[in-house]
Coordinates of C-alpha atoms and ligand atoms in Angstrom, one line a residue:
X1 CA 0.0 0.0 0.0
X2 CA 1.6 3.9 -0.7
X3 CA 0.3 6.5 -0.4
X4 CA -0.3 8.4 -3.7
X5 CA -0.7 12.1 -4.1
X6 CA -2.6 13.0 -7.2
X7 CA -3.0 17.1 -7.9
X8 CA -6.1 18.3 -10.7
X9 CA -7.8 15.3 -9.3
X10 CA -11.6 16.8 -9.7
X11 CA -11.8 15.9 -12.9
X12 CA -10.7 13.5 -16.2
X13 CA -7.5 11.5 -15.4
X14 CA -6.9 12.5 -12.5
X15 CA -10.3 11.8 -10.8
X16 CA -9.9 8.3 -12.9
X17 CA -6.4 7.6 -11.5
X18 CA -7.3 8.4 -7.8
X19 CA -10.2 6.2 -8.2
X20 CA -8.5 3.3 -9.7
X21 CA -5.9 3.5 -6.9
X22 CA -8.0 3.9 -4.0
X23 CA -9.7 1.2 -5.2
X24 CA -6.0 -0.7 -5.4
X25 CA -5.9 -0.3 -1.7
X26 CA -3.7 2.7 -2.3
X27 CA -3.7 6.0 0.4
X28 CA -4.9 8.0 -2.1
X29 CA -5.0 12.0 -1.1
X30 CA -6.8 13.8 -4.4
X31 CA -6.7 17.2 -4.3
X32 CA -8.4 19.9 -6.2
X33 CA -8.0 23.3 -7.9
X34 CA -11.1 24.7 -6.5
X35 CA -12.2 24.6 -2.6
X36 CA -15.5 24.2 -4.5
X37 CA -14.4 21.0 -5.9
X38 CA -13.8 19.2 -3.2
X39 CA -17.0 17.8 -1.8
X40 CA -18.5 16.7 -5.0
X41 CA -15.4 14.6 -5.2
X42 CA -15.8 13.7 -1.7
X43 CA -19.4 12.7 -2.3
X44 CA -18.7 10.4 -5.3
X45 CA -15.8 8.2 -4.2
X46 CA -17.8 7.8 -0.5
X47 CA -20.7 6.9 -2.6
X48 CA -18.4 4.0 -3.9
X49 CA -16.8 3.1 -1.0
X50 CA -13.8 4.8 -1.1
X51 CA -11.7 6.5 1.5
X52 CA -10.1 9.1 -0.6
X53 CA -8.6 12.4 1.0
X54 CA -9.5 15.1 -0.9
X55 CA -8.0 19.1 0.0
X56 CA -7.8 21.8 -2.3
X57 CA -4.6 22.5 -3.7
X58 CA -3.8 25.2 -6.7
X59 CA -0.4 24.0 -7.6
X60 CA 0.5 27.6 -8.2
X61 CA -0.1 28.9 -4.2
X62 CA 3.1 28.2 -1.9
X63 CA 0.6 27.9 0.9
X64 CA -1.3 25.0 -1.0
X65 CA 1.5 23.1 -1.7
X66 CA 2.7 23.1 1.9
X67 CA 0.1 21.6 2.8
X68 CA 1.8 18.4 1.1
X69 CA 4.5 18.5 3.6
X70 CA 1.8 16.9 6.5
X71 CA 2.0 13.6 4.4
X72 CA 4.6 11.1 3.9
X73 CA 3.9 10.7 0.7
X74 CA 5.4 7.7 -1.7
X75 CA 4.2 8.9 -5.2
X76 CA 3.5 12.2 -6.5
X77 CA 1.2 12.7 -9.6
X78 CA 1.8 16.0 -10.8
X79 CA -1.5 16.0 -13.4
X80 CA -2.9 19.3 -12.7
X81 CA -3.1 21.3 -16.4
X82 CA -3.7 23.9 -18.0
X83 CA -4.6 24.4 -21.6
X84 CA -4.1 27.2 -23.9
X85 CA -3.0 27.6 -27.7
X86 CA -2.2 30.3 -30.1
X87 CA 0.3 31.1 -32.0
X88 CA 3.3 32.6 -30.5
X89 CA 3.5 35.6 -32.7
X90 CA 0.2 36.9 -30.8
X91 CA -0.7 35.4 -27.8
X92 CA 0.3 38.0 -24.9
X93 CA 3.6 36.6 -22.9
X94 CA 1.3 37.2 -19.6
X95 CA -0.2 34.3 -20.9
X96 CA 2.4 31.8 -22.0
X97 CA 4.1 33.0 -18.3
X98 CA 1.0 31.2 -16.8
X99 CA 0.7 28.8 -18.4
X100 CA 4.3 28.1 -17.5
X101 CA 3.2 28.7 -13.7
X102 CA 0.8 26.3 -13.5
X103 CA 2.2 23.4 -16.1
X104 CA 6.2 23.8 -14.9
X105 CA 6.7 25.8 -12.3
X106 CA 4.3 25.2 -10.0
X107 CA 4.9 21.1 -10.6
X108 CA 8.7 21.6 -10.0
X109 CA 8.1 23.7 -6.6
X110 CA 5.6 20.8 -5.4
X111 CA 8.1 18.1 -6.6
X112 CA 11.0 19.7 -4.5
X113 CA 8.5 20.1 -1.6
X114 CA 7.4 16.1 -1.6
X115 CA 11.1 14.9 -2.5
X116 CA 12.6 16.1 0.6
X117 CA 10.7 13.4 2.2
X118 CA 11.4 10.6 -0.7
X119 CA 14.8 10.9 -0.4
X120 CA 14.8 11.1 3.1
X121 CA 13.4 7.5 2.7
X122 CA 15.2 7.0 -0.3
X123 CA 12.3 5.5 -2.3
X124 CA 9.3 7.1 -4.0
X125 CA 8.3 7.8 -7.4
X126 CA 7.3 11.5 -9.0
X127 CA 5.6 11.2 -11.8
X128 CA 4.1 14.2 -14.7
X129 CA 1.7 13.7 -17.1
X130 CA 3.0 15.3 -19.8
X131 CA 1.9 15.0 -23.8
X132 CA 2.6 14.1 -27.2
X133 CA 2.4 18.0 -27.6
X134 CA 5.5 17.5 -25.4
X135 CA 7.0 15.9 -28.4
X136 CA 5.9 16.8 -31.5
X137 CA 5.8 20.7 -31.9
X138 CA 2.1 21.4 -33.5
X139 CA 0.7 24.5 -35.5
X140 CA -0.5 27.3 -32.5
X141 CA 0.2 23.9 -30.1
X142 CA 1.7 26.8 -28.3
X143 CA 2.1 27.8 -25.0
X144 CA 1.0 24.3 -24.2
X145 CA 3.2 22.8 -26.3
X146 CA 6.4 24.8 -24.7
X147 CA 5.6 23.4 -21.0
X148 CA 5.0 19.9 -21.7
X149 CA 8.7 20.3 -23.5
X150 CA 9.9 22.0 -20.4
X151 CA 7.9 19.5 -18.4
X152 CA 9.2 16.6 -20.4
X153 CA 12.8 17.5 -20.4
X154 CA 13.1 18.5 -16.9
X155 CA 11.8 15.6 -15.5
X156 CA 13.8 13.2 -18.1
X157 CA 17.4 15.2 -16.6
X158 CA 16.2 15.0 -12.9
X159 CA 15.4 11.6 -13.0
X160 CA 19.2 10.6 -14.4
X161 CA 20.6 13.4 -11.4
X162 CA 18.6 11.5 -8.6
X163 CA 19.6 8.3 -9.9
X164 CA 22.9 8.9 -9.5
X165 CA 22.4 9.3 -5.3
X166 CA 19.1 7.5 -4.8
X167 CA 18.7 3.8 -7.0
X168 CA 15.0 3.6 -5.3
X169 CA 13.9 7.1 -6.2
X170 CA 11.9 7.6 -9.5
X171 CA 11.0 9.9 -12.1
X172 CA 8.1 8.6 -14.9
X173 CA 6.6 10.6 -17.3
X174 CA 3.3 9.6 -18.9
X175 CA 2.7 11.2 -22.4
X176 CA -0.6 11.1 -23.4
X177 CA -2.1 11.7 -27.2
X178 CA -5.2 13.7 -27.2
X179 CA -8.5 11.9 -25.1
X180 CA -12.1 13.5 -24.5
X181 CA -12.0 14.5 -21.5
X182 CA -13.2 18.3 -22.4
X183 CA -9.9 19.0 -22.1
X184 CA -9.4 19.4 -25.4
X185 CA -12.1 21.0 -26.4
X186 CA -12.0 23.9 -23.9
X187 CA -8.2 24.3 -25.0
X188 CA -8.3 24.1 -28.7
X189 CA -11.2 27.3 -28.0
X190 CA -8.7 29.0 -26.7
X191 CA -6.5 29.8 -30.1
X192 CA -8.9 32.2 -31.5
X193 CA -8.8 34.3 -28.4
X194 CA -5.7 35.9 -29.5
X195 CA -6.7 36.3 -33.2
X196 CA -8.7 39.7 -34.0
X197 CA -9.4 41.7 -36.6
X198 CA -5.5 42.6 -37.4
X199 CA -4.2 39.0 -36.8
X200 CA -2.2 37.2 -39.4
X201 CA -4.3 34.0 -39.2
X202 CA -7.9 35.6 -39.7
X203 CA -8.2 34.8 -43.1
X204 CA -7.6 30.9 -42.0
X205 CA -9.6 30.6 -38.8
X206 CA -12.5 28.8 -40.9
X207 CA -10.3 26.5 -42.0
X208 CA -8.6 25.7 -38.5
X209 CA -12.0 25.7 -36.7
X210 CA -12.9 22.9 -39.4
X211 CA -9.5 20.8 -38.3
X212 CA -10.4 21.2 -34.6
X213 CA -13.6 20.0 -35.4
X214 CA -12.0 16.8 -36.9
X215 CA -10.2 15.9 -34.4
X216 CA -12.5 16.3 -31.6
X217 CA -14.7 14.3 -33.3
X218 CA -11.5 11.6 -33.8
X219 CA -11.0 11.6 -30.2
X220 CA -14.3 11.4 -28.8
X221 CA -13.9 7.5 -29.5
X222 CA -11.0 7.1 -27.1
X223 CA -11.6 5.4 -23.6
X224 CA -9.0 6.6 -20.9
X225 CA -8.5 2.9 -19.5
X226 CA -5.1 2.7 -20.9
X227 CA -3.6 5.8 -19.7
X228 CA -5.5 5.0 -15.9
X229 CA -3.3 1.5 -16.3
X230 CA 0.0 3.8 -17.3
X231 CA -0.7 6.0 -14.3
X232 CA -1.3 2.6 -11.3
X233 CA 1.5 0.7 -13.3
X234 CA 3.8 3.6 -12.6
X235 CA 2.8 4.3 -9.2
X236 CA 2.8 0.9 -8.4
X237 CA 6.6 -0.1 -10.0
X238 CA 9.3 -0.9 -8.0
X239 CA 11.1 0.7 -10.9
X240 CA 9.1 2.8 -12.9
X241 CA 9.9 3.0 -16.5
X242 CA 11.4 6.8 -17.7
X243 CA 8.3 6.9 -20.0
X244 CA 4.9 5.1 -20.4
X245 CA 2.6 6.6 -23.4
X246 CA -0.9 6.4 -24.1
X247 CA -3.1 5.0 -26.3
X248 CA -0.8 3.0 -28.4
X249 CA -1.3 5.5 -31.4
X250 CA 0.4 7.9 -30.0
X251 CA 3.2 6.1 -29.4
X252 CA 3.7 4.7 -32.9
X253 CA 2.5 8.4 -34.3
X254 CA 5.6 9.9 -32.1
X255 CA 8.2 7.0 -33.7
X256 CA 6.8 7.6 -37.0
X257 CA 7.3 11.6 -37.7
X258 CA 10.2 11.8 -35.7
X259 CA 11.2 9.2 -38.9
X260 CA 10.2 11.8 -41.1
X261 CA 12.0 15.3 -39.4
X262 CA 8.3 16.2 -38.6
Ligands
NAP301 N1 -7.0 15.2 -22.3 C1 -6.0 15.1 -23.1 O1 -6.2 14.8 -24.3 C2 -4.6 15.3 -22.6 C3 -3.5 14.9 -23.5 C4 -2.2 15.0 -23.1 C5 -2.0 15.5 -21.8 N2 -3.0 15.8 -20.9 C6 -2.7 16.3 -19.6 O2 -3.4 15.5 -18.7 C7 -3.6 16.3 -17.5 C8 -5.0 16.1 -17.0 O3 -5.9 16.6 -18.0 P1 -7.4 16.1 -18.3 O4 -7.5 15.7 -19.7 O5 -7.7 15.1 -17.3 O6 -8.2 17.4 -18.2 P2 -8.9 18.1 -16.9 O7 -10.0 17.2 -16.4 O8 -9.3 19.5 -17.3 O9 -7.8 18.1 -15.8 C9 -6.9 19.1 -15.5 C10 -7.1 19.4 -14.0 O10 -6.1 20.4 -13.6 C11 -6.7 21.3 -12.8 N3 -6.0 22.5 -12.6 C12 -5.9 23.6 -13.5 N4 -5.1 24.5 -13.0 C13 -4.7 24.1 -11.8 C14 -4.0 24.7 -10.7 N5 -3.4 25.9 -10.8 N6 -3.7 23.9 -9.6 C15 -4.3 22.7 -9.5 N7 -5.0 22.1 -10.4 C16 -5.3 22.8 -11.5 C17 -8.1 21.5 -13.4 O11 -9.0 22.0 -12.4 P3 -10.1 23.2 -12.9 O12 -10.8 22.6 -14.0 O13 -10.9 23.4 -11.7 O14 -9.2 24.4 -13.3 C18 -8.5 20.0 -13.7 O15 -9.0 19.4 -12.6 C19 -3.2 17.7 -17.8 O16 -1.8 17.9 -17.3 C20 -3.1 17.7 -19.3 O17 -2.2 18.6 -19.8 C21 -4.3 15.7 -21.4

């Protein structure tokens, strides 16, 4: 049994996740961006049984994440996200700076917070859902994009540094391809924001609403079983792998245009 630390957990993966783990016989402490958030949560995994902690905790408030420190926590899930787009050439820094706080930095201060303990024990895993858009740079993917790369990369470097002291101590990532979890959907919205009467893309936007159209519609059909089995199966390794990607298309998608220089 560990106990698991899940952040974002109101909601898609990782509401799924902390049920799924709970229901593993994990110490499962979900916690959520909103104080508004939390008994709903509360309500629905009493309602099946579960004894999940649940405490609000905006990755981005030093005070939230201190909380953390009461716990002697084994895994951390850093799954909390935030999704915007545009295209670099207009969406306002302001806005690429937060989506950096809440998708990097906010993580990273959190995962120096809960590894104090770990490697006090020396054993424990940290693991961030990242994305393929992590991988594969995609047309106004961005400022999204840019933290899952930060996001990736960072976590890739510190897991090789605390290997070198701690053999027990691990760092996963999880990169998913796109799922329906409205995720999406509220994100992709978010491109034409920036995009008024002077921007360079106006005479496109039909055309890129169409796309985003597409591919919702593509994704609707996915079921988030597999990446719930990538998030217990790293959680519950004795060595976690470096990465575990979900569904399977992505993975072979992310093989395939690196092939090709994409
Ligand atoms: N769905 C996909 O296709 C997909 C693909 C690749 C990667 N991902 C990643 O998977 C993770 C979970 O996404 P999801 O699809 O399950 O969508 P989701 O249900 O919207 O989950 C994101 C969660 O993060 C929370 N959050 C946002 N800002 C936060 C903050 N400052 N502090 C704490 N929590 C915060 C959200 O809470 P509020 O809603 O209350 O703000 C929400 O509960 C994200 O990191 C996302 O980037 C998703």
């Amino acid at each position: 049994m560990k106990t698991i630390l899940i952040t974002g957990a109101a909601s898609g993966f990782g509401k799924a996740a902390a049920i799924e783990l709970a229901k593993k016989g994990h110490k499962v402490i979900a916690t959520t961006h909103k104080q508004e958030d939390i008994a709903p949560l509360k309500a629905e995994t009493a309602a099946m049984g579960l004894n999940i902690e649940v405490f609000k905790l905006d990755v981005t408030m030093e005070i939230d994440r201190a909380k953390a420190e009461a716990y002697d926590v084994d895994v951390l899930v850093n799954n909390a996200g935030l999704g915007i787009m545009g295209s670099l050439a207009e969406v306002p820094v302001d806005v690429v700076r937060k989506a950096f706080e809440v998708n990097v930095f906010g993580p990273m201060e959190l995962t120096k917070l809960v590894l104090k303990n770990i490697m006090r024990k020396q054993r424990g895993t940290v693991i961030f859902i990242s994305s393929v858009a992590g991988r594969l740079p995609g047309a106004f993917g961005n400022p999204y994009g840019m933290t899952k790369f930060a996001l990736s990369a960072g976590a890739a470097a510190l897991r090789k540094e605390i290997h070198q002291v701690a053999k027990n101590v691990h760092i996963s990532i999880i990169e998913l391809g796109p799922y329906d979890t409205g995720f999406n959907k509220k994100m992709f919205a978010t491109k034409y924001q920036w995009m008024g009467e002077d921007s360079y893309f106006k005479s496109i936007i039909p055309d890129l609403k169409k796309q985003d159209e597409m591919v919702l519609k593509h994704i609707e059909k996915d079921d988030i079983s597999g990446l719930v089995k990538c998030i217990v199966d790293a959680a519950e390794a004795n060595k976690p792998k470096l990465r575990y990607v979900a569904p399977i298309t992505t993975s072979a998608a992310i093989k395939v245009m690196r092939a090709f220089g994409v």
